[in-house]
Amino acid sequence: MDYTTILQELNKASLFDLHRLQSAIYQELLNPKRIEQIKAQLKIGQSISYFDPKSNDLIDAVILKFK
């Protein structure tokens, strides 16, 4: 995805459009099918990267256990 283009388009969006997008994204983040697809691919000892919103960066990690 080209995040620069997405951000440029979001700057043109109305608050109503932004709210609708926020709602749609939130629903997809909670989509049980998507979550199960991801969980099925994860293994103990696997190297992964995850996004840390505080640092706005990807963090490298290794899966030690599942909760």
PDB file of N, CA and C in Angstrom:
ATOM      1  N   MET A   1       0.838  -1.188   0.000  1.00  0.00           N
ATOM      2  CA  MET A   1       0.000   0.000   0.000  1.00  0.00           C
ATOM      3  C   MET A   1       0.876   1.243   0.000  1.00  0.00           C
ATOM      4  N   ASP A   2       0.416   2.231  -0.680  1.00  0.00           N
ATOM      5  CA  ASP A   2       1.115   3.506  -0.727  1.00  0.00           C
ATOM      6  C   ASP A   2       0.502   4.427   0.332  1.00  0.00           C
ATOM      7  N   TYR A   3       1.100   4.438   1.515  1.00  0.00           N
ATOM      8  CA  TYR A   3       0.543   5.195   2.630  1.00  0.00           C
ATOM      9  C   TYR A   3       0.575   6.696   2.393  1.00  0.00           C
ATOM     10  N   THR A   4       1.536   7.172   1.627  1.00  0.00           N
ATOM     11  CA  THR A   4       1.593   8.601   1.332  1.00  0.00           C
ATOM     12  C   THR A   4       0.356   9.030   0.554  1.00  0.00           C
ATOM     13  N   THR A   5      -0.014   8.249  -0.443  1.00  0.00           N
ATOM     14  CA  THR A   5      -1.207   8.559  -1.233  1.00  0.00           C
ATOM     15  C   THR A   5      -2.459   8.467  -0.374  1.00  0.00           C
ATOM     16  N   ILE A   6      -2.525   7.446   0.465  1.00  0.00           N
ATOM     17  CA  ILE A   6      -3.691   7.290   1.341  1.00  0.00           C
ATOM     18  C   ILE A   6      -3.829   8.505   2.252  1.00  0.00           C
ATOM     19  N   LEU A   7      -2.723   8.927   2.861  1.00  0.00           N
ATOM     20  CA  LEU A   7      -2.772  10.085   3.763  1.00  0.00           C
ATOM     21  C   LEU A   7      -3.161  11.360   3.014  1.00  0.00           C
ATOM     22  N   GLN A   8      -2.684  11.502   1.787  1.00  0.00           N
ATOM     23  CA  GLN A   8      -3.065  12.669   0.993  1.00  0.00           C
ATOM     24  C   GLN A   8      -4.570  12.673   0.731  1.00  0.00           C
ATOM     25  N   GLU A   9      -5.123  11.516   0.416  1.00  0.00           N
ATOM     26  CA  GLU A   9      -6.558  11.416   0.175  1.00  0.00           C
ATOM     27  C   GLU A   9      -7.352  11.643   1.455  1.00  0.00           C
ATOM     28  N   LEU A  10      -6.850  11.136   2.579  1.00  0.00           N
ATOM     29  CA  LEU A  10      -7.542  11.346   3.851  1.00  0.00           C
ATOM     30  C   LEU A  10      -7.599  12.825   4.222  1.00  0.00           C
ATOM     31  N   ASN A  11      -6.587  13.574   3.850  1.00  0.00           N
ATOM     32  CA  ASN A  11      -6.586  15.016   4.123  1.00  0.00           C
ATOM     33  C   ASN A  11      -7.698  15.736   3.376  1.00  0.00           C
ATOM     34  N   LYS A  12      -8.175  15.140   2.293  1.00  0.00           N
ATOM     35  CA  LYS A  12      -9.264  15.731   1.507  1.00  0.00           C
ATOM     36  C   LYS A  12     -10.645  15.289   1.998  1.00  0.00           C
ATOM     37  N   ALA A  13     -10.684  14.269   2.839  1.00  0.00           N
ATOM     38  CA  ALA A  13     -11.961  13.676   3.263  1.00  0.00           C
ATOM     39  C   ALA A  13     -12.659  14.556   4.302  1.00  0.00           C
ATOM     40  N   SER A  14     -13.982  14.484   4.300  1.00  0.00           N
ATOM     41  CA  SER A  14     -14.769  15.185   5.314  1.00  0.00           C
ATOM     42  C   SER A  14     -14.690  14.417   6.633  1.00  0.00           C
ATOM     43  N   LEU A  15     -15.078  15.061   7.712  1.00  0.00           N
ATOM     44  CA  LEU A  15     -15.105  14.372   9.007  1.00  0.00           C
ATOM     45  C   LEU A  15     -16.070  13.188   8.975  1.00  0.00           C
ATOM     46  N   PHE A  16     -17.169  13.341   8.247  1.00  0.00           N
ATOM     47  CA  PHE A  16     -18.122  12.252   8.107  1.00  0.00           C
ATOM     48  C   PHE A  16     -17.482  11.058   7.410  1.00  0.00           C
ATOM     49  N   ASP A  17     -16.773  11.311   6.308  1.00  0.00           N
ATOM     50  CA  ASP A  17     -16.081  10.235   5.600  1.00  0.00           C
ATOM     51  C   ASP A  17     -15.026   9.568   6.483  1.00  0.00           C
ATOM     52  N   LEU A  18     -14.285  10.369   7.243  1.00  0.00           N
ATOM     53  CA  LEU A  18     -13.269   9.816   8.139  1.00  0.00           C
ATOM     54  C   LEU A  18     -13.901   8.929   9.201  1.00  0.00           C
ATOM     55  N   HIS A  19     -15.036   9.346   9.726  1.00  0.00           N
ATOM     56  CA  HIS A  19     -15.724   8.549  10.735  1.00  0.00           C
ATOM     57  C   HIS A  19     -16.190   7.218  10.144  1.00  0.00           C
ATOM     58  N   ARG A  20     -16.743   7.255   8.937  1.00  0.00           N
ATOM     59  CA  ARG A  20     -17.187   6.020   8.275  1.00  0.00           C
ATOM     60  C   ARG A  20     -16.007   5.087   8.031  1.00  0.00           C
ATOM     61  N   LEU A  21     -14.881   5.640   7.603  1.00  0.00           N
ATOM     62  CA  LEU A  21     -13.683   4.813   7.390  1.00  0.00           C
ATOM     63  C   LEU A  21     -13.185   4.219   8.696  1.00  0.00           C
ATOM     64  N   GLN A  22     -13.185   5.025   9.765  1.00  0.00           N
ATOM     65  CA  GLN A  22     -12.758   4.539  11.069  1.00  0.00           C
ATOM     66  C   GLN A  22     -13.612   3.359  11.510  1.00  0.00           C
ATOM     67  N   SER A  23     -14.904   3.467  11.318  1.00  0.00           N
ATOM     68  CA  SER A  23     -15.821   2.404  11.697  1.00  0.00           C
ATOM     69  C   SER A  23     -15.565   1.139  10.881  1.00  0.00           C
ATOM     70  N   ALA A  24     -15.372   1.293   9.579  1.00  0.00           N
ATOM     71  CA  ALA A  24     -15.119   0.136   8.709  1.00  0.00           C
ATOM     72  C   ALA A  24     -13.800  -0.538   9.060  1.00  0.00           C
ATOM     73  N   ILE A  25     -12.769   0.237   9.324  1.00  0.00           N
ATOM     74  CA  ILE A  25     -11.467  -0.325   9.690  1.00  0.00           C
ATOM     75  C   ILE A  25     -11.563  -1.051  11.021  1.00  0.00           C
ATOM     76  N   TYR A  26     -12.233  -0.454  11.993  1.00  0.00           N
ATOM     77  CA  TYR A  26     -12.394  -1.073  13.311  1.00  0.00           C
ATOM     78  C   TYR A  26     -13.101  -2.424  13.196  1.00  0.00           C
ATOM     79  N   GLN A  27     -14.149  -2.469  12.371  1.00  0.00           N
ATOM     80  CA  GLN A  27     -14.874  -3.730  12.184  1.00  0.00           C
ATOM     81  C   GLN A  27     -13.978  -4.791  11.563  1.00  0.00           C
ATOM     82  N   GLU A  28     -13.130  -4.410  10.639  1.00  0.00           N
ATOM     83  CA  GLU A  28     -12.217  -5.376  10.013  1.00  0.00           C
ATOM     84  C   GLU A  28     -11.148  -5.847  10.999  1.00  0.00           C
ATOM     85  N   LEU A  29     -10.701  -4.950  11.877  1.00  0.00           N
ATOM     86  CA  LEU A  29      -9.712  -5.346  12.878  1.00  0.00           C
ATOM     87  C   LEU A  29     -10.283  -6.375  13.851  1.00  0.00           C
ATOM     88  N   LEU A  30     -11.588  -6.350  14.055  1.00  0.00           N
ATOM     89  CA  LEU A  30     -12.243  -7.285  14.968  1.00  0.00           C
ATOM     90  C   LEU A  30     -12.871  -8.475  14.244  1.00  0.00           C
ATOM     91  N   ASN A  31     -12.693  -8.564  12.938  1.00  0.00           N
ATOM     92  CA  ASN A  31     -13.287  -9.630  12.136  1.00  0.00           C
ATOM     93  C   ASN A  31     -12.729 -10.986  12.574  1.00  0.00           C
ATOM     94  N   PRO A  32     -13.568 -11.865  13.138  1.00  0.00           N
ATOM     95  CA  PRO A  32     -13.089 -13.152  13.640  1.00  0.00           C
ATOM     96  C   PRO A  32     -12.420 -14.015  12.577  1.00  0.00           C
ATOM     97  N   LYS A  33     -12.881 -13.954  11.355  1.00  0.00           N
ATOM     98  CA  LYS A  33     -12.258 -14.745  10.281  1.00  0.00           C
ATOM     99  C   LYS A  33     -10.824 -14.307  10.026  1.00  0.00           C
ATOM    100  N   ARG A  34     -10.605 -12.993   9.986  1.00  0.00           N
ATOM    101  CA  ARG A  34      -9.246 -12.474   9.784  1.00  0.00           C
ATOM    102  C   ARG A  34      -8.338 -12.853  10.959  1.00  0.00           C
ATOM    103  N   ILE A  35      -8.861 -12.730  12.166  1.00  0.00           N
ATOM    104  CA  ILE A  35      -8.075 -13.045  13.361  1.00  0.00           C
ATOM    105  C   ILE A  35      -7.688 -14.516  13.365  1.00  0.00           C
ATOM    106  N   GLU A  36      -8.616 -15.398  13.039  1.00  0.00           N
ATOM    107  CA  GLU A  36      -8.332 -16.832  13.010  1.00  0.00           C
ATOM    108  C   GLU A  36      -7.314 -17.180  11.923  1.00  0.00           C
ATOM    109  N   GLN A  37      -7.394 -16.520  10.767  1.00  0.00           N
ATOM    110  CA  GLN A  37      -6.418 -16.756   9.701  1.00  0.00           C
ATOM    111  C   GLN A  37      -5.008 -16.414  10.166  1.00  0.00           C
ATOM    112  N   ILE A  38      -4.894 -15.328  10.892  1.00  0.00           N
ATOM    113  CA  ILE A  38      -3.578 -14.916  11.391  1.00  0.00           C
ATOM    114  C   ILE A  38      -3.094 -15.881  12.467  1.00  0.00           C
ATOM    115  N   LYS A  39      -3.958 -16.209  13.425  1.00  0.00           N
ATOM    116  CA  LYS A  39      -3.576 -17.121  14.503  1.00  0.00           C
ATOM    117  C   LYS A  39      -3.120 -18.472  13.968  1.00  0.00           C
ATOM    118  N   ALA A  40      -3.762 -18.949  12.909  1.00  0.00           N
ATOM    119  CA  ALA A  40      -3.425 -20.251  12.336  1.00  0.00           C
ATOM    120  C   ALA A  40      -2.014 -20.269  11.753  1.00  0.00           C
ATOM    121  N   GLN A  41      -1.484 -19.112  11.412  1.00  0.00           N
ATOM    122  CA  GLN A  41      -0.147 -19.022  10.817  1.00  0.00           C
ATOM    123  C   GLN A  41       0.963 -18.835  11.847  1.00  0.00           C
ATOM    124  N   LEU A  42       0.607 -18.514  13.085  1.00  0.00           N
ATOM    125  CA  LEU A  42       1.610 -18.214  14.107  1.00  0.00           C
ATOM    126  C   LEU A  42       2.096 -19.483  14.797  1.00  0.00           C
ATOM    127  N   LYS A  43       3.401 -19.523  15.076  1.00  0.00           N
ATOM    128  CA  LYS A  43       4.026 -20.671  15.741  1.00  0.00           C
ATOM    129  C   LYS A  43       4.978 -20.169  16.831  1.00  0.00           C
ATOM    130  N   ILE A  44       5.101 -20.930  17.911  1.00  0.00           N
ATOM    131  CA  ILE A  44       6.076 -20.615  18.963  1.00  0.00           C
ATOM    132  C   ILE A  44       7.467 -20.602  18.332  1.00  0.00           C
ATOM    133  N   GLY A  45       8.265 -19.591  18.659  1.00  0.00           N
ATOM    134  CA  GLY A  45       9.615 -19.456  18.121  1.00  0.00           C
ATOM    135  C   GLY A  45       9.682 -18.675  16.817  1.00  0.00           C
ATOM    136  N   GLN A  46       8.536 -18.330  16.270  1.00  0.00           N
ATOM    137  CA  GLN A  46       8.486 -17.604  14.998  1.00  0.00           C
ATOM    138  C   GLN A  46       8.912 -16.156  15.189  1.00  0.00           C
ATOM    139  N   SER A  47       9.711 -15.653  14.249  1.00  0.00           N
ATOM    140  CA  SER A  47      10.076 -14.236  14.243  1.00  0.00           C
ATOM    141  C   SER A  47       8.948 -13.450  13.576  1.00  0.00           C
ATOM    142  N   ILE A  48       8.594 -12.348  14.207  1.00  0.00           N
ATOM    143  CA  ILE A  48       7.526 -11.496  13.689  1.00  0.00           C
ATOM    144  C   ILE A  48       7.932 -10.034  13.812  1.00  0.00           C
ATOM    145  N   SER A  49       7.156  -9.174  13.198  1.00  0.00           N
ATOM    146  CA  SER A  49       7.252  -7.729  13.393  1.00  0.00           C
ATOM    147  C   SER A  49       5.850  -7.234  13.705  1.00  0.00           C
ATOM    148  N   TYR A  50       5.751  -6.274  14.611  1.00  0.00           N
ATOM    149  CA  TYR A  50       4.455  -5.673  14.908  1.00  0.00           C
ATOM    150  C   TYR A  50       4.613  -4.161  14.977  1.00  0.00           C
ATOM    151  N   PHE A  51       3.515  -3.475  14.741  1.00  0.00           N
ATOM    152  CA  PHE A  51       3.522  -2.018  14.730  1.00  0.00           C
ATOM    153  C   PHE A  51       3.282  -1.472  16.121  1.00  0.00           C
ATOM    154  N   ASP A  52       4.163  -0.579  16.565  1.00  0.00           N
ATOM    155  CA  ASP A  52       4.011   0.100  17.847  1.00  0.00           C
ATOM    156  C   ASP A  52       3.558   1.531  17.577  1.00  0.00           C
ATOM    157  N   PRO A  53       2.294   1.850  17.901  1.00  0.00           N
ATOM    158  CA  PRO A  53       1.801   3.197  17.591  1.00  0.00           C
ATOM    159  C   PRO A  53       2.517   4.315  18.357  1.00  0.00           C
ATOM    160  N   LYS A  54       3.046   4.017  19.550  1.00  0.00           N
ATOM    161  CA  LYS A  54       3.741   5.065  20.312  1.00  0.00           C
ATOM    162  C   LYS A  54       4.998   5.525  19.589  1.00  0.00           C
ATOM    163  N   SER A  55       5.782   4.569  19.071  1.00  0.00           N
ATOM    164  CA  SER A  55       7.016   4.931  18.372  1.00  0.00           C
ATOM    165  C   SER A  55       6.797   5.082  16.870  1.00  0.00           C
ATOM    166  N   ASN A  56       5.594   4.714  16.397  1.00  0.00           N
ATOM    167  CA  ASN A  56       5.261   4.765  14.970  1.00  0.00           C
ATOM    168  C   ASN A  56       6.288   3.971  14.161  1.00  0.00           C
ATOM    169  N   ASP A  57       6.589   2.752  14.652  1.00  0.00           N
ATOM    170  CA  ASP A  57       7.642   1.951  14.040  1.00  0.00           C
ATOM    171  C   ASP A  57       7.315   0.464  14.166  1.00  0.00           C
ATOM    172  N   LEU A  58       7.952  -0.331  13.327  1.00  0.00           N
ATOM    173  CA  LEU A  58       7.832  -1.782  13.440  1.00  0.00           C
ATOM    174  C   LEU A  58       8.828  -2.286  14.475  1.00  0.00           C
ATOM    175  N   ILE A  59       8.385  -3.221  15.292  1.00  0.00           N
ATOM    176  CA  ILE A  59       9.224  -3.832  16.323  1.00  0.00           C
ATOM    177  C   ILE A  59       9.423  -5.302  15.951  1.00  0.00           C
ATOM    178  N   ASP A  60      10.675  -5.747  15.939  1.00  0.00           N
ATOM    179  CA  ASP A  60      10.969  -7.160  15.698  1.00  0.00           C
ATOM    180  C   ASP A  60      10.834  -7.920  17.012  1.00  0.00           C
ATOM    181  N   ALA A  61      10.257  -9.135  16.938  1.00  0.00           N
ATOM    182  CA  ALA A  61      10.041  -9.937  18.143  1.00  0.00           C
ATOM    183  C   ALA A  61      10.018 -11.414  17.766  1.00  0.00           C
ATOM    184  N   VAL A  62      10.013 -12.258  18.792  1.00  0.00           N
ATOM    185  CA  VAL A  62       9.890 -13.697  18.625  1.00  0.00           C
ATOM    186  C   VAL A  62       8.724 -14.152  19.505  1.00  0.00           C
ATOM    187  N   ILE A  63       7.870 -15.003  18.979  1.00  0.00           N
ATOM    188  CA  ILE A  63       6.726 -15.513  19.746  1.00  0.00           C
ATOM    189  C   ILE A  63       7.232 -16.520  20.781  1.00  0.00           C
ATOM    190  N   LEU A  64       6.985 -16.231  22.049  1.00  0.00           N
ATOM    191  CA  LEU A  64       7.405 -17.114  23.141  1.00  0.00           C
ATOM    192  C   LEU A  64       6.254 -17.979  23.647  1.00  0.00           C
ATOM    193  N   LYS A  65       5.057 -17.381  23.681  1.00  0.00           N
ATOM    194  CA  LYS A  65       3.875 -18.129  24.129  1.00  0.00           C
ATOM    195  C   LYS A  65       2.634 -17.427  23.620  1.00  0.00           C
ATOM    196  N   PHE A  66       1.530 -18.163  23.672  1.00  0.00           N
ATOM    197  CA  PHE A  66       0.244 -17.614  23.266  1.00  0.00           C
ATOM    198  C   PHE A  66      -0.604 -17.365  24.492  1.00  0.00           C
ATOM    199  N   LYS A  67      -1.370 -16.293  24.472  1.00  0.00           N
ATOM    200  CA  LYS A  67      -2.326 -16.006  25.535  1.00  0.00           C
ATOM    201  C   LYS A  67      -3.707 -16.053  24.962  1.00  0.00           C
TER     202      LYS A  67
END
